[in-house]
């Protein structure tokens, strides 16, 4: 009964999400658009044989687009939870036979499904409009992205737990999430950051997500990134425990 309710609620949430074109574009279309635009701009302005072009196009760009996919999923989650709370939907859902964990799990599953779909669109669009000339292990990379998104979504739940109204949900989420990119090691290696920046980077799960995604995209084995996976799991556990204590259903 619980599993049937979970899948039914998940399907309902997917249909509700797809009814909002702007939200669907922000979550699925925006990362793909960034991938295409930056890829074509970099391809024209950087010498194809230069180290900067090779590093950015072959590794940095796909990972950046993938991180944007994860962050878009988080911001979408924060907004939806805030709207549901403000509209009393969470309160009504909690009055149903479904457990609170089931309700929140449905939202996580929806975001993970949308993440996988967005990654597939990015790969297809890249092959059609901007072939990056790499043969990355897409299945392993997809699993790595889902693990990363799963962990980063826990930050979304924590943000959604404390955001007062739906009006400020996405701006507050963006102010918290996007600056994390600066110290995640995606643009500047963590070792080159100031001491304070290195400490902050080691606390943020986004840093380990970038490390995992870059490694898997390059063809590293999973054994080489067990510490990244472990850090993402710990981050998920900590953020989930914190959000469970402060989460407001009404």
mmCIF file of C-alpha atoms in Angstrom:
data_model
loop_
_atom_site.group_PDB
_atom_site.id
_atom_site.type_symbol
_atom_site.label_atom_id
_atom_site.label_comp_id
_atom_site.label_asym_id
_atom_site.label_seq_id
_atom_site.Cartn_x
_atom_site.Cartn_y
_atom_site.Cartn_z
ATOM 1 C CA UNK A 1 0.000 0.000 0.000
ATOM 2 C CA UNK A 2 2.806 2.383 0.917
ATOM 3 C CA UNK A 3 4.717 1.705 -2.324
ATOM 4 C CA UNK A 4 1.579 2.117 -4.416
ATOM 5 C CA UNK A 5 0.874 5.434 -2.727
ATOM 6 C CA UNK A 6 4.476 6.506 -3.287
ATOM 7 C CA UNK A 7 4.434 5.804 -7.022
ATOM 8 C CA UNK A 8 0.988 7.340 -7.453
ATOM 9 C CA UNK A 9 2.081 10.514 -5.682
ATOM 10 C CA UNK A 10 5.292 10.567 -7.719
ATOM 11 C CA UNK A 11 3.342 10.352 -10.969
ATOM 12 C CA UNK A 12 1.002 13.135 -9.839
ATOM 13 C CA UNK A 13 3.964 15.368 -8.975
ATOM 14 C CA UNK A 14 5.529 14.756 -12.401
ATOM 15 C CA UNK A 15 2.301 15.752 -14.150
ATOM 16 C CA UNK A 16 1.958 18.875 -11.997
ATOM 17 C CA UNK A 17 5.546 19.832 -12.762
ATOM 18 C CA UNK A 18 5.128 19.443 -16.518
ATOM 19 C CA UNK A 19 2.057 21.675 -16.482
ATOM 20 C CA UNK A 20 4.285 24.644 -15.608
ATOM 21 C CA UNK A 21 6.317 25.403 -18.773
ATOM 22 C CA UNK A 22 8.513 28.016 -17.082
ATOM 23 C CA UNK A 23 9.449 25.700 -14.238
ATOM 24 C CA UNK A 24 10.121 22.833 -16.630
ATOM 25 C CA UNK A 25 12.401 25.019 -18.739
ATOM 26 C CA UNK A 26 14.263 26.315 -15.697
ATOM 27 C CA UNK A 27 14.925 22.802 -14.428
ATOM 28 C CA UNK A 28 15.525 20.907 -17.675
ATOM 29 C CA UNK A 29 16.015 23.459 -20.454
ATOM 30 C CA UNK A 30 18.322 25.986 -18.775
ATOM 31 C CA UNK A 31 21.252 23.605 -18.076
ATOM 32 C CA UNK A 32 21.050 22.256 -21.634
ATOM 33 C CA UNK A 33 20.989 25.804 -23.008
ATOM 34 C CA UNK A 34 24.056 26.748 -20.932
ATOM 35 C CA UNK A 35 25.841 23.642 -22.197
ATOM 36 C CA UNK A 36 25.145 24.509 -25.829
ATOM 37 C CA UNK A 37 25.853 28.241 -25.624
ATOM 38 C CA UNK A 38 29.084 27.948 -23.638
ATOM 39 C CA UNK A 39 30.216 25.026 -25.750
ATOM 40 C CA UNK A 40 29.750 26.858 -29.030
ATOM 41 C CA UNK A 41 31.276 30.095 -27.694
ATOM 42 C CA UNK A 42 34.285 28.231 -26.323
ATOM 43 C CA UNK A 43 34.612 26.278 -29.523
ATOM 44 C CA UNK A 44 34.848 29.467 -31.582
ATOM 45 C CA UNK A 45 37.043 31.551 -29.284
ATOM 46 C CA UNK A 46 39.496 28.986 -27.962
ATOM 47 C CA UNK A 47 42.054 27.263 -30.099
ATOM 48 C CA UNK A 48 41.002 23.630 -30.400
ATOM 49 C CA UNK A 49 44.507 22.435 -29.560
ATOM 50 C CA UNK A 50 45.001 24.679 -26.530
ATOM 51 C CA UNK A 51 45.114 23.177 -23.074
ATOM 52 C CA UNK A 52 42.448 25.567 -21.815
ATOM 53 C CA UNK A 53 40.029 24.601 -24.563
ATOM 54 C CA UNK A 54 40.675 20.891 -24.107
ATOM 55 C CA UNK A 55 40.234 21.024 -20.336
ATOM 56 C CA UNK A 56 37.133 23.198 -20.419
ATOM 57 C CA UNK A 57 35.283 21.584 -23.312
ATOM 58 C CA UNK A 58 36.092 17.975 -22.522
ATOM 59 C CA UNK A 59 35.622 18.030 -18.743
ATOM 60 C CA UNK A 60 34.681 21.386 -17.247
ATOM 61 C CA UNK A 61 31.731 22.131 -19.492
ATOM 62 C CA UNK A 62 29.858 18.806 -19.085
ATOM 63 C CA UNK A 63 30.453 18.873 -15.331
ATOM 64 C CA UNK A 64 29.309 22.506 -15.080
ATOM 65 C CA UNK A 65 26.116 21.687 -16.986
ATOM 66 C CA UNK A 66 25.561 18.652 -14.760
ATOM 67 C CA UNK A 67 26.011 20.680 -11.572
ATOM 68 C CA UNK A 68 23.523 23.208 -12.945
ATOM 69 C CA UNK A 69 21.096 20.328 -13.441
ATOM 70 C CA UNK A 70 21.477 19.385 -9.775
ATOM 71 C CA UNK A 71 21.150 22.972 -8.547
ATOM 72 C CA UNK A 72 18.090 23.575 -10.742
ATOM 73 C CA UNK A 73 16.495 20.491 -9.188
ATOM 74 C CA UNK A 74 17.239 21.863 -5.717
ATOM 75 C CA UNK A 75 15.814 25.303 -6.465
ATOM 76 C CA UNK A 76 12.722 23.723 -7.982
ATOM 77 C CA UNK A 77 12.300 21.559 -4.888
ATOM 78 C CA UNK A 78 12.654 24.536 -2.550
ATOM 79 C CA UNK A 79 10.043 26.478 -4.489
ATOM 80 C CA UNK A 80 7.551 23.615 -4.674
ATOM 81 C CA UNK A 81 7.810 22.761 -0.969
ATOM 82 C CA UNK A 82 7.354 26.426 -0.052
ATOM 83 C CA UNK A 83 4.312 26.769 -2.320
ATOM 84 C CA UNK A 84 2.799 23.583 -0.912
ATOM 85 C CA UNK A 85 3.334 24.782 2.646
ATOM 86 C CA UNK A 86 1.936 28.248 1.986
ATOM 87 C CA UNK A 87 -1.098 26.789 0.188
ATOM 88 C CA UNK A 88 -1.805 24.289 2.949
ATOM 89 C CA UNK A 89 -1.143 21.345 0.621
ATOM 90 C CA UNK A 90 1.518 19.839 2.903
ATOM 91 C CA UNK A 91 -0.875 19.961 5.821
ATOM 92 C CA UNK A 92 -3.571 18.182 3.823
ATOM 93 C CA UNK A 93 -1.132 15.578 2.511
ATOM 94 C CA UNK A 94 0.030 14.836 6.018
ATOM 95 C CA UNK A 95 -3.585 14.118 6.983
ATOM 96 C CA UNK A 96 -3.688 11.271 4.420
ATOM 97 C CA UNK A 97 -2.590 7.679 5.186
ATOM 98 C CA UNK A 98 0.756 8.439 3.533
ATOM 99 C CA UNK A 99 3.635 8.933 5.925
ATOM 100 C CA UNK A 100 5.590 12.195 5.833
ATOM 101 C CA UNK A 101 8.676 10.277 4.664
ATOM 102 C CA UNK A 102 6.690 8.913 1.723
ATOM 103 C CA UNK A 103 5.558 12.384 0.703
ATOM 104 C CA UNK A 104 9.086 13.797 0.769
ATOM 105 C CA UNK A 105 10.518 10.692 -0.928
ATOM 106 C CA UNK A 106 8.130 11.228 -3.844
ATOM 107 C CA UNK A 107 9.602 14.689 -4.405
ATOM 108 C CA UNK A 108 13.126 13.284 -4.328
ATOM 109 C CA UNK A 109 12.243 10.594 -6.882
ATOM 110 C CA UNK A 110 10.680 13.202 -9.177
ATOM 111 C CA UNK A 111 13.819 15.340 -9.076
ATOM 112 C CA UNK A 112 16.083 12.349 -9.703
ATOM 113 C CA UNK A 113 13.976 11.303 -12.708
ATOM 114 C CA UNK A 114 14.057 14.842 -14.102
ATOM 115 C CA UNK A 115 17.813 14.959 -13.515
ATOM 116 C CA UNK A 116 18.320 11.803 -15.575
ATOM 117 C CA UNK A 117 16.058 13.118 -18.344
ATOM 118 C CA UNK A 118 17.873 16.471 -18.423
ATOM 119 C CA UNK A 119 21.251 14.741 -18.657
ATOM 120 C CA UNK A 120 19.954 12.661 -21.569
ATOM 121 C CA UNK A 121 18.767 15.844 -23.314
ATOM 122 C CA UNK A 122 22.156 17.445 -22.732
ATOM 123 C CA UNK A 123 23.976 14.483 -24.256
ATOM 124 C CA UNK A 124 21.637 14.345 -27.264
ATOM 125 C CA UNK A 125 21.819 18.103 -27.823
ATOM 126 C CA UNK A 126 25.590 18.045 -27.496
ATOM 127 C CA UNK A 127 25.948 15.324 -30.106
ATOM 128 C CA UNK A 128 23.636 17.143 -32.475
ATOM 129 C CA UNK A 129 24.789 20.751 -32.081
ATOM 130 C CA UNK A 130 28.146 20.626 -30.399
ATOM 131 C CA UNK A 131 29.997 17.305 -30.499
ATOM 132 C CA UNK A 132 32.603 17.485 -27.718
ATOM 133 C CA UNK A 133 34.570 14.600 -29.174
ATOM 134 C CA UNK A 134 34.701 12.512 -26.021
ATOM 135 C CA UNK A 135 33.530 9.015 -25.172
ATOM 136 C CA UNK A 136 32.629 9.384 -21.525
ATOM 137 C CA UNK A 137 31.156 6.475 -19.519
ATOM 138 C CA UNK A 138 27.640 7.885 -19.651
ATOM 139 C CA UNK A 139 26.027 5.179 -17.506
ATOM 140 C CA UNK A 140 28.546 5.618 -14.691
ATOM 141 C CA UNK A 141 28.346 9.386 -15.064
ATOM 142 C CA UNK A 142 24.553 9.258 -14.786
ATOM 143 C CA UNK A 143 24.809 7.236 -11.575
ATOM 144 C CA UNK A 144 27.367 9.736 -10.239
ATOM 145 C CA UNK A 145 25.072 12.637 -11.110
ATOM 146 C CA UNK A 146 22.084 10.965 -9.418
ATOM 147 C CA UNK A 147 24.146 10.366 -6.274
ATOM 148 C CA UNK A 148 25.306 13.987 -6.336
ATOM 149 C CA UNK A 149 21.794 15.312 -6.912
ATOM 150 C CA UNK A 150 20.409 13.059 -4.182
ATOM 151 C CA UNK A 151 22.896 14.507 -1.721
ATOM 152 C CA UNK A 152 22.517 18.130 -2.831
ATOM 153 C CA UNK A 153 18.719 17.794 -2.658
ATOM 154 C CA UNK A 154 19.090 17.370 1.100
ATOM 155 C CA UNK A 155 20.383 20.958 1.182
ATOM 156 C CA UNK A 156 17.208 21.897 -0.659
ATOM 157 C CA UNK A 157 15.085 20.294 2.044
ATOM 158 C CA UNK A 158 17.057 22.169 4.681
ATOM 159 C CA UNK A 159 16.518 25.453 2.841
ATOM 160 C CA UNK A 160 12.836 24.654 2.321
ATOM 161 C CA UNK A 161 12.505 23.949 6.032
ATOM 162 C CA UNK A 162 13.440 27.512 6.988
ATOM 163 C CA UNK A 163 12.260 29.610 4.026
ATOM 164 C CA UNK A 164 9.200 31.513 5.252
ATOM 165 C CA UNK A 165 7.249 32.105 2.023
ATOM 166 C CA UNK A 166 7.156 30.881 -1.552
ATOM 167 C CA UNK A 167 7.937 34.375 -2.853
ATOM 168 C CA UNK A 168 11.439 34.275 -1.424
ATOM 169 C CA UNK A 169 12.069 30.547 -1.806
ATOM 170 C CA UNK A 170 13.928 30.518 -5.104
ATOM 171 C CA UNK A 171 15.903 33.783 -4.583
ATOM 172 C CA UNK A 172 17.098 32.612 -1.171
ATOM 173 C CA UNK A 173 17.914 29.200 -2.585
ATOM 174 C CA UNK A 174 19.872 30.767 -5.457
ATOM 175 C CA UNK A 175 21.821 33.033 -3.095
ATOM 176 C CA UNK A 176 22.827 29.969 -1.072
ATOM 177 C CA UNK A 177 23.445 27.485 -3.892
ATOM 178 C CA UNK A 178 25.161 29.354 -6.723
ATOM 179 C CA UNK A 179 27.999 30.904 -4.655
ATOM 180 C CA UNK A 180 28.953 27.344 -3.691
ATOM 181 C CA UNK A 181 30.172 26.900 -7.262
ATOM 182 C CA UNK A 182 32.966 29.392 -6.626
ATOM 183 C CA UNK A 183 34.634 27.159 -4.018
ATOM 184 C CA UNK A 184 33.597 23.772 -5.370
ATOM 185 C CA UNK A 185 36.815 23.239 -7.318
ATOM 186 C CA UNK A 186 35.092 23.500 -10.681
ATOM 187 C CA UNK A 187 36.735 26.768 -11.728
ATOM 188 C CA UNK A 188 39.685 26.957 -9.339
ATOM 189 C CA UNK A 189 41.307 23.889 -7.720
ATOM 190 C CA UNK A 190 40.474 23.671 -4.028
ATOM 191 C CA UNK A 191 44.188 23.498 -3.182
ATOM 192 C CA UNK A 192 44.668 26.982 -4.684
ATOM 193 C CA UNK A 193 41.935 28.604 -2.612
ATOM 194 C CA UNK A 194 42.749 30.660 0.511
ATOM 195 C CA UNK A 195 42.783 28.648 3.763
ATOM 196 C CA UNK A 196 39.294 29.822 4.699
ATOM 197 C CA UNK A 197 38.020 28.910 1.240
ATOM 198 C CA UNK A 198 39.521 25.431 1.529
ATOM 199 C CA UNK A 199 37.783 24.860 4.863
ATOM 200 C CA UNK A 200 34.452 25.989 3.407
ATOM 201 C CA UNK A 201 34.974 23.817 0.315
ATOM 202 C CA UNK A 202 35.584 20.720 2.433
ATOM 203 C CA UNK A 203 32.298 21.272 4.263
ATOM 204 C CA UNK A 204 30.140 21.681 1.156
ATOM 205 C CA UNK A 205 28.824 18.544 -0.591
ATOM 206 C CA UNK A 206 29.032 20.371 -3.916
ATOM 207 C CA UNK A 207 32.836 20.079 -3.737
ATOM 208 C CA UNK A 208 32.659 16.299 -3.534
ATOM 209 C CA UNK A 209 30.012 16.211 -6.255
ATOM 210 C CA UNK A 210 32.336 18.113 -8.608
ATOM 211 C CA UNK A 211 35.248 15.808 -7.748
ATOM 212 C CA UNK A 212 33.136 12.700 -8.339
ATOM 213 C CA UNK A 213 31.663 13.940 -11.608
ATOM 214 C CA UNK A 214 35.004 15.096 -12.991
ATOM 215 C CA UNK A 215 36.662 11.814 -12.079
ATOM 216 C CA UNK A 216 33.963 9.587 -13.536
ATOM 217 C CA UNK A 217 33.774 11.726 -16.702
ATOM 218 C CA UNK A 218 37.532 11.310 -17.153
ATOM 219 C CA UNK A 219 37.212 7.542 -16.754
ATOM 220 C CA UNK A 220 38.402 7.089 -13.165
ATOM 221 C CA UNK A 221 37.268 4.004 -11.288
ATOM 222 C CA UNK A 222 34.678 4.265 -8.537
ATOM 223 C CA UNK A 223 37.279 3.048 -6.045
ATOM 224 C CA UNK A 224 39.249 6.230 -6.648
ATOM 225 C CA UNK A 225 36.277 8.302 -5.463
ATOM 226 C CA UNK A 226 34.946 6.302 -2.531
ATOM 227 C CA UNK A 227 35.726 9.263 -0.254
ATOM 228 C CA UNK A 228 33.597 11.533 -2.461
ATOM 229 C CA UNK A 229 30.659 9.125 -2.355
ATOM 230 C CA UNK A 230 31.062 8.698 1.404
ATOM 231 C CA UNK A 231 31.129 12.482 1.894
ATOM 232 C CA UNK A 232 27.965 12.887 -0.188
ATOM 233 C CA UNK A 233 26.192 10.194 1.839
ATOM 234 C CA UNK A 234 27.252 11.834 5.113
ATOM 235 C CA UNK A 235 26.097 15.237 3.850
ATOM 236 C CA UNK A 236 22.737 13.746 2.917
ATOM 237 C CA UNK A 237 22.360 12.153 6.365
ATOM 238 C CA UNK A 238 23.313 15.329 8.226
ATOM 239 C CA UNK A 239 21.133 17.680 6.172
ATOM 240 C CA UNK A 240 18.200 15.262 6.287
ATOM 241 C CA UNK A 241 18.456 14.943 10.068
ATOM 242 C CA UNK A 242 18.629 18.720 10.481
ATOM 243 C CA UNK A 243 15.718 19.372 8.132
ATOM 244 C CA UNK A 244 13.597 16.726 9.908
ATOM 245 C CA UNK A 245 13.992 18.661 13.157
ATOM 246 C CA UNK A 246 13.114 22.084 11.783
ATOM 247 C CA UNK A 247 10.745 21.173 8.914
ATOM 248 C CA UNK A 248 7.414 22.967 9.160
ATOM 249 C CA UNK A 249 4.377 21.328 7.608
ATOM 250 C CA UNK A 250 2.166 24.379 8.064
#
